[in-house]
């Protein structure tokens, strides 16, 4: 029995399809002393596939999230498509990094399959005996992973935002 560090809880919730709603912030890409905050929720269960290459399981996760821009002290005009795309990119990269940190820690340091990837991996075997012979928990520590994060961003009703000067 153990306790996850606070920064590992959100990735755990995402991978177990348990994230209801949380606030999430990324650094303003124009001013490093400011943050952009979103309300983040899970659109659907993550698509997880596991393939076995000898003693090295390969975990592939596709994650779809929904973000609603809540507040920003930024002077970025998020109604411009290129700024919205950049924010989505920042969110995807930051969330992907958080999940990578989580997976690295649980696979390499904890050596524990707390997500239950083994339930998915066992579909690669015809019998339970074959799965037991593979020794999932021993081979799990050799896992590699690929992550894909897609965030759908809604900026329609920003609750708090510094309105940029629109005169050019």
PDB file of C-alpha atoms in Angstrom:
ATOM      1  CA  UNK A   1       0.000   0.000   0.000  1.00  0.00           C
ATOM      2  CA  UNK A   2       1.320   3.420  -0.891  1.00  0.00           C
ATOM      3  CA  UNK A   3       0.295   6.983  -1.556  1.00  0.00           C
ATOM      4  CA  UNK A   4       0.788   8.856  -4.813  1.00  0.00           C
ATOM      5  CA  UNK A   5       2.418  12.248  -4.795  1.00  0.00           C
ATOM      6  CA  UNK A   6      -0.147  14.987  -5.540  1.00  0.00           C
ATOM      7  CA  UNK A   7       1.270  15.683  -9.024  1.00  0.00           C
ATOM      8  CA  UNK A   8       0.707  12.019  -9.978  1.00  0.00           C
ATOM      9  CA  UNK A   9      -2.974  11.892  -9.062  1.00  0.00           C
ATOM     10  CA  UNK A  10      -4.353  13.582 -12.203  1.00  0.00           C
ATOM     11  CA  UNK A  11      -2.471  11.271 -14.617  1.00  0.00           C
ATOM     12  CA  UNK A  12      -3.703   8.287 -12.594  1.00  0.00           C
ATOM     13  CA  UNK A  13      -7.285   9.512 -12.821  1.00  0.00           C
ATOM     14  CA  UNK A  14      -6.972  10.061 -16.579  1.00  0.00           C
ATOM     15  CA  UNK A  15      -5.531   6.599 -17.259  1.00  0.00           C
ATOM     16  CA  UNK A  16      -8.188   4.913 -15.095  1.00  0.00           C
ATOM     17  CA  UNK A  17     -11.004   6.934 -16.721  1.00  0.00           C
ATOM     18  CA  UNK A  18     -11.847   8.495 -13.360  1.00  0.00           C
ATOM     19  CA  UNK A  19     -11.198  12.178 -14.075  1.00  0.00           C
ATOM     20  CA  UNK A  20     -14.440  14.071 -13.660  1.00  0.00           C
ATOM     21  CA  UNK A  21     -13.251  17.675 -13.615  1.00  0.00           C
ATOM     22  CA  UNK A  22     -10.180  19.514 -12.422  1.00  0.00           C
ATOM     23  CA  UNK A  23      -8.494  22.865 -12.813  1.00  0.00           C
ATOM     24  CA  UNK A  24      -5.274  22.775 -14.798  1.00  0.00           C
ATOM     25  CA  UNK A  25      -2.811  25.527 -15.599  1.00  0.00           C
ATOM     26  CA  UNK A  26      -0.083  26.032 -18.149  1.00  0.00           C
ATOM     27  CA  UNK A  27       2.420  28.818 -18.373  1.00  0.00           C
ATOM     28  CA  UNK A  28       1.441  31.763 -20.549  1.00  0.00           C
ATOM     29  CA  UNK A  29       3.498  31.346 -23.707  1.00  0.00           C
ATOM     30  CA  UNK A  30       4.043  35.128 -23.969  1.00  0.00           C
ATOM     31  CA  UNK A  31       4.792  35.985 -20.337  1.00  0.00           C
ATOM     32  CA  UNK A  32       6.470  33.448 -18.069  1.00  0.00           C
ATOM     33  CA  UNK A  33       5.141  35.030 -14.872  1.00  0.00           C
ATOM     34  CA  UNK A  34       1.517  34.340 -15.834  1.00  0.00           C
ATOM     35  CA  UNK A  35      -0.603  31.222 -16.167  1.00  0.00           C
ATOM     36  CA  UNK A  36      -3.547  30.210 -18.274  1.00  0.00           C
ATOM     37  CA  UNK A  37      -6.158  28.148 -16.411  1.00  0.00           C
ATOM     38  CA  UNK A  38      -8.612  25.666 -17.845  1.00  0.00           C
ATOM     39  CA  UNK A  39     -11.259  23.396 -16.456  1.00  0.00           C
ATOM     40  CA  UNK A  40     -10.272  19.924 -17.647  1.00  0.00           C
ATOM     41  CA  UNK A  41     -12.516  16.887 -18.009  1.00  0.00           C
ATOM     42  CA  UNK A  42     -12.302  13.525 -19.689  1.00  0.00           C
ATOM     43  CA  UNK A  43     -14.261  13.059 -22.916  1.00  0.00           C
ATOM     44  CA  UNK A  44     -14.015   9.281 -23.010  1.00  0.00           C
ATOM     45  CA  UNK A  45     -12.093   6.349 -21.635  1.00  0.00           C
ATOM     46  CA  UNK A  46      -8.498   6.233 -22.819  1.00  0.00           C
ATOM     47  CA  UNK A  47      -7.868   3.871 -25.718  1.00  0.00           C
ATOM     48  CA  UNK A  48      -5.193   1.520 -24.441  1.00  0.00           C
ATOM     49  CA  UNK A  49      -3.483  -1.142 -26.539  1.00  0.00           C
ATOM     50  CA  UNK A  50      -0.713  -3.417 -25.375  1.00  0.00           C
ATOM     51  CA  UNK A  51       1.519  -5.400 -27.673  1.00  0.00           C
ATOM     52  CA  UNK A  52       4.180  -7.809 -26.522  1.00  0.00           C
ATOM     53  CA  UNK A  53       7.655  -7.856 -27.980  1.00  0.00           C
ATOM     54  CA  UNK A  54       9.444 -10.549 -26.043  1.00  0.00           C
ATOM     55  CA  UNK A  55       9.915  -9.349 -22.477  1.00  0.00           C
ATOM     56  CA  UNK A  56       9.140  -5.714 -23.341  1.00  0.00           C
ATOM     57  CA  UNK A  57       5.454  -4.819 -23.356  1.00  0.00           C
ATOM     58  CA  UNK A  58       4.570  -1.783 -25.458  1.00  0.00           C
ATOM     59  CA  UNK A  59       1.738   0.334 -24.066  1.00  0.00           C
ATOM     60  CA  UNK A  60      -0.088   2.723 -26.398  1.00  0.00           C
ATOM     61  CA  UNK A  61      -2.526   5.236 -24.902  1.00  0.00           C
ATOM     62  CA  UNK A  62      -4.755   7.646 -26.771  1.00  0.00           C
ATOM     63  CA  UNK A  63      -6.357  10.165 -24.439  1.00  0.00           C
ATOM     64  CA  UNK A  64      -9.155  12.596 -25.295  1.00  0.00           C
ATOM     65  CA  UNK A  65      -9.844  15.495 -22.979  1.00  0.00           C
ATOM     66  CA  UNK A  66     -12.072  18.552 -22.955  1.00  0.00           C
ATOM     67  CA  UNK A  67     -10.815  21.898 -21.670  1.00  0.00           C
ATOM     68  CA  UNK A  68     -12.785  25.053 -21.007  1.00  0.00           C
ATOM     69  CA  UNK A  69     -10.720  28.230 -20.755  1.00  0.00           C
ATOM     70  CA  UNK A  70     -11.535  29.604 -17.321  1.00  0.00           C
ATOM     71  CA  UNK A  71      -9.138  32.472 -16.738  1.00  0.00           C
ATOM     72  CA  UNK A  72      -6.087  34.121 -18.093  1.00  0.00           C
ATOM     73  CA  UNK A  73      -4.189  37.204 -17.071  1.00  0.00           C
ATOM     74  CA  UNK A  74      -2.698  37.005 -20.511  1.00  0.00           C
ATOM     75  CA  UNK A  75      -3.020  39.597 -23.223  1.00  0.00           C
ATOM     76  CA  UNK A  76      -3.227  36.830 -25.826  1.00  0.00           C
ATOM     77  CA  UNK A  77      -6.318  36.972 -28.000  1.00  0.00           C
ATOM     78  CA  UNK A  78      -7.549  33.372 -27.810  1.00  0.00           C
ATOM     79  CA  UNK A  79     -10.281  34.063 -30.346  1.00  0.00           C
ATOM     80  CA  UNK A  80      -7.547  34.026 -33.008  1.00  0.00           C
ATOM     81  CA  UNK A  81      -7.286  30.480 -34.327  1.00  0.00           C
ATOM     82  CA  UNK A  82      -3.462  30.352 -34.242  1.00  0.00           C
ATOM     83  CA  UNK A  83      -3.445  31.342 -30.544  1.00  0.00           C
ATOM     84  CA  UNK A  84      -6.111  28.793 -29.712  1.00  0.00           C
ATOM     85  CA  UNK A  85      -4.117  26.091 -31.538  1.00  0.00           C
ATOM     86  CA  UNK A  86      -0.978  27.072 -29.653  1.00  0.00           C
ATOM     87  CA  UNK A  87      -2.783  26.826 -26.321  1.00  0.00           C
ATOM     88  CA  UNK A  88      -4.141  23.386 -27.275  1.00  0.00           C
ATOM     89  CA  UNK A  89      -0.594  22.361 -28.176  1.00  0.00           C
ATOM     90  CA  UNK A  90       0.705  23.639 -24.827  1.00  0.00           C
ATOM     91  CA  UNK A  91      -2.037  21.751 -22.969  1.00  0.00           C
ATOM     92  CA  UNK A  92      -1.399  18.513 -24.881  1.00  0.00           C
ATOM     93  CA  UNK A  93       2.357  18.712 -24.310  1.00  0.00           C
ATOM     94  CA  UNK A  94       2.034  19.526 -20.612  1.00  0.00           C
ATOM     95  CA  UNK A  95      -0.520  16.773 -19.950  1.00  0.00           C
ATOM     96  CA  UNK A  96       1.538  14.273 -21.953  1.00  0.00           C
ATOM     97  CA  UNK A  97       4.607  15.182 -19.846  1.00  0.00           C
ATOM     98  CA  UNK A  98       2.605  14.699 -16.624  1.00  0.00           C
ATOM     99  CA  UNK A  99       1.427  11.262 -17.769  1.00  0.00           C
ATOM    100  CA  UNK A 100       4.974  10.322 -18.855  1.00  0.00           C
ATOM    101  CA  UNK A 101       6.303  11.260 -15.419  1.00  0.00           C
ATOM    102  CA  UNK A 102       3.580   9.129 -13.838  1.00  0.00           C
ATOM    103  CA  UNK A 103       4.282   6.113 -16.061  1.00  0.00           C
ATOM    104  CA  UNK A 104       8.053   6.380 -15.591  1.00  0.00           C
ATOM    105  CA  UNK A 105       7.612   6.459 -11.830  1.00  0.00           C
ATOM    106  CA  UNK A 106       5.092   3.602 -11.618  1.00  0.00           C
ATOM    107  CA  UNK A 107       6.911   1.371 -14.138  1.00  0.00           C
ATOM    108  CA  UNK A 108      10.562   2.005 -13.233  1.00  0.00           C
ATOM    109  CA  UNK A 109      10.540   3.102  -9.587  1.00  0.00           C
ATOM    110  CA  UNK A 110       7.445   1.502  -8.059  1.00  0.00           C
ATOM    111  CA  UNK A 111       7.525  -1.507 -10.442  1.00  0.00           C
ATOM    112  CA  UNK A 112       3.788  -1.682  -9.924  1.00  0.00           C
ATOM    113  CA  UNK A 113       0.948  -1.952 -12.416  1.00  0.00           C
ATOM    114  CA  UNK A 114      -1.471   0.222 -10.451  1.00  0.00           C
ATOM    115  CA  UNK A 115      -3.397   1.066 -13.627  1.00  0.00           C
ATOM    116  CA  UNK A 116      -4.101  -2.596 -14.352  1.00  0.00           C
ATOM    117  CA  UNK A 117      -2.500  -2.750 -17.791  1.00  0.00           C
ATOM    118  CA  UNK A 118      -2.158  -6.502 -17.182  1.00  0.00           C
ATOM    119  CA  UNK A 119      -5.912  -6.909 -17.679  1.00  0.00           C
ATOM    120  CA  UNK A 120      -5.458  -5.591 -21.211  1.00  0.00           C
ATOM    121  CA  UNK A 121      -2.182  -7.451 -21.825  1.00  0.00           C
ATOM    122  CA  UNK A 122      -3.763 -10.814 -21.023  1.00  0.00           C
ATOM    123  CA  UNK A 123      -5.840 -10.497 -24.198  1.00  0.00           C
ATOM    124  CA  UNK A 124      -2.620 -11.316 -26.085  1.00  0.00           C
ATOM    125  CA  UNK A 125      -2.767 -14.884 -24.735  1.00  0.00           C
ATOM    126  CA  UNK A 126      -5.090 -17.777 -25.527  1.00  0.00           C
ATOM    127  CA  UNK A 127      -5.071 -19.228 -22.019  1.00  0.00           C
ATOM    128  CA  UNK A 128      -4.631 -18.030 -18.475  1.00  0.00           C
ATOM    129  CA  UNK A 129      -1.736 -20.465 -18.085  1.00  0.00           C
ATOM    130  CA  UNK A 130       0.126 -18.772 -20.986  1.00  0.00           C
ATOM    131  CA  UNK A 131      -0.421 -15.383 -19.349  1.00  0.00           C
ATOM    132  CA  UNK A 132       0.871 -16.675 -16.012  1.00  0.00           C
ATOM    133  CA  UNK A 133       3.921 -18.157 -17.755  1.00  0.00           C
ATOM    134  CA  UNK A 134       4.660 -14.766 -19.356  1.00  0.00           C
ATOM    135  CA  UNK A 135       4.997 -13.381 -15.788  1.00  0.00           C
ATOM    136  CA  UNK A 136       3.417  -9.982 -16.446  1.00  0.00           C
ATOM    137  CA  UNK A 137       4.619  -8.255 -13.281  1.00  0.00           C
ATOM    138  CA  UNK A 138       8.238  -9.204 -13.972  1.00  0.00           C
ATOM    139  CA  UNK A 139       8.068  -8.085 -17.611  1.00  0.00           C
ATOM    140  CA  UNK A 140       6.017  -4.962 -16.845  1.00  0.00           C
ATOM    141  CA  UNK A 141       9.134  -3.181 -15.561  1.00  0.00           C
ATOM    142  CA  UNK A 142      10.544  -3.411 -19.136  1.00  0.00           C
ATOM    143  CA  UNK A 143       7.520  -1.639 -20.629  1.00  0.00           C
ATOM    144  CA  UNK A 144       7.762   1.171 -23.113  1.00  0.00           C
ATOM    145  CA  UNK A 145       4.903   3.474 -23.943  1.00  0.00           C
ATOM    146  CA  UNK A 146       3.544   5.870 -26.539  1.00  0.00           C
ATOM    147  CA  UNK A 147       1.115   8.610 -25.597  1.00  0.00           C
ATOM    148  CA  UNK A 148      -1.242  10.648 -27.714  1.00  0.00           C
ATOM    149  CA  UNK A 149      -3.196  13.434 -26.034  1.00  0.00           C
ATOM    150  CA  UNK A 150      -5.966  15.300 -27.839  1.00  0.00           C
ATOM    151  CA  UNK A 151      -7.613  18.221 -26.088  1.00  0.00           C
ATOM    152  CA  UNK A 152     -10.767  19.871 -27.335  1.00  0.00           C
ATOM    153  CA  UNK A 153     -10.659  23.501 -26.152  1.00  0.00           C
ATOM    154  CA  UNK A 154     -13.724  25.662 -25.593  1.00  0.00           C
ATOM    155  CA  UNK A 155     -13.007  29.381 -25.301  1.00  0.00           C
ATOM    156  CA  UNK A 156     -16.573  30.570 -25.780  1.00  0.00           C
ATOM    157  CA  UNK A 157     -17.218  31.777 -22.248  1.00  0.00           C
ATOM    158  CA  UNK A 158     -13.992  32.877 -20.636  1.00  0.00           C
ATOM    159  CA  UNK A 159     -14.756  33.701 -17.011  1.00  0.00           C
ATOM    160  CA  UNK A 160     -11.787  35.975 -16.411  1.00  0.00           C
ATOM    161  CA  UNK A 161      -9.572  37.333 -19.153  1.00  0.00           C
ATOM    162  CA  UNK A 162      -7.591  40.451 -19.803  1.00  0.00           C
ATOM    163  CA  UNK A 163      -9.060  41.769 -23.055  1.00  0.00           C
ATOM    164  CA  UNK A 164      -6.328  42.689 -25.493  1.00  0.00           C
ATOM    165  CA  UNK A 165      -6.307  45.911 -27.424  1.00  0.00           C
ATOM    166  CA  UNK A 166      -7.896  44.867 -30.699  1.00  0.00           C
ATOM    167  CA  UNK A 167      -6.899  47.962 -32.625  1.00  0.00           C
ATOM    168  CA  UNK A 168      -4.064  47.268 -35.000  1.00  0.00           C
TER     169      UNK A 168
END
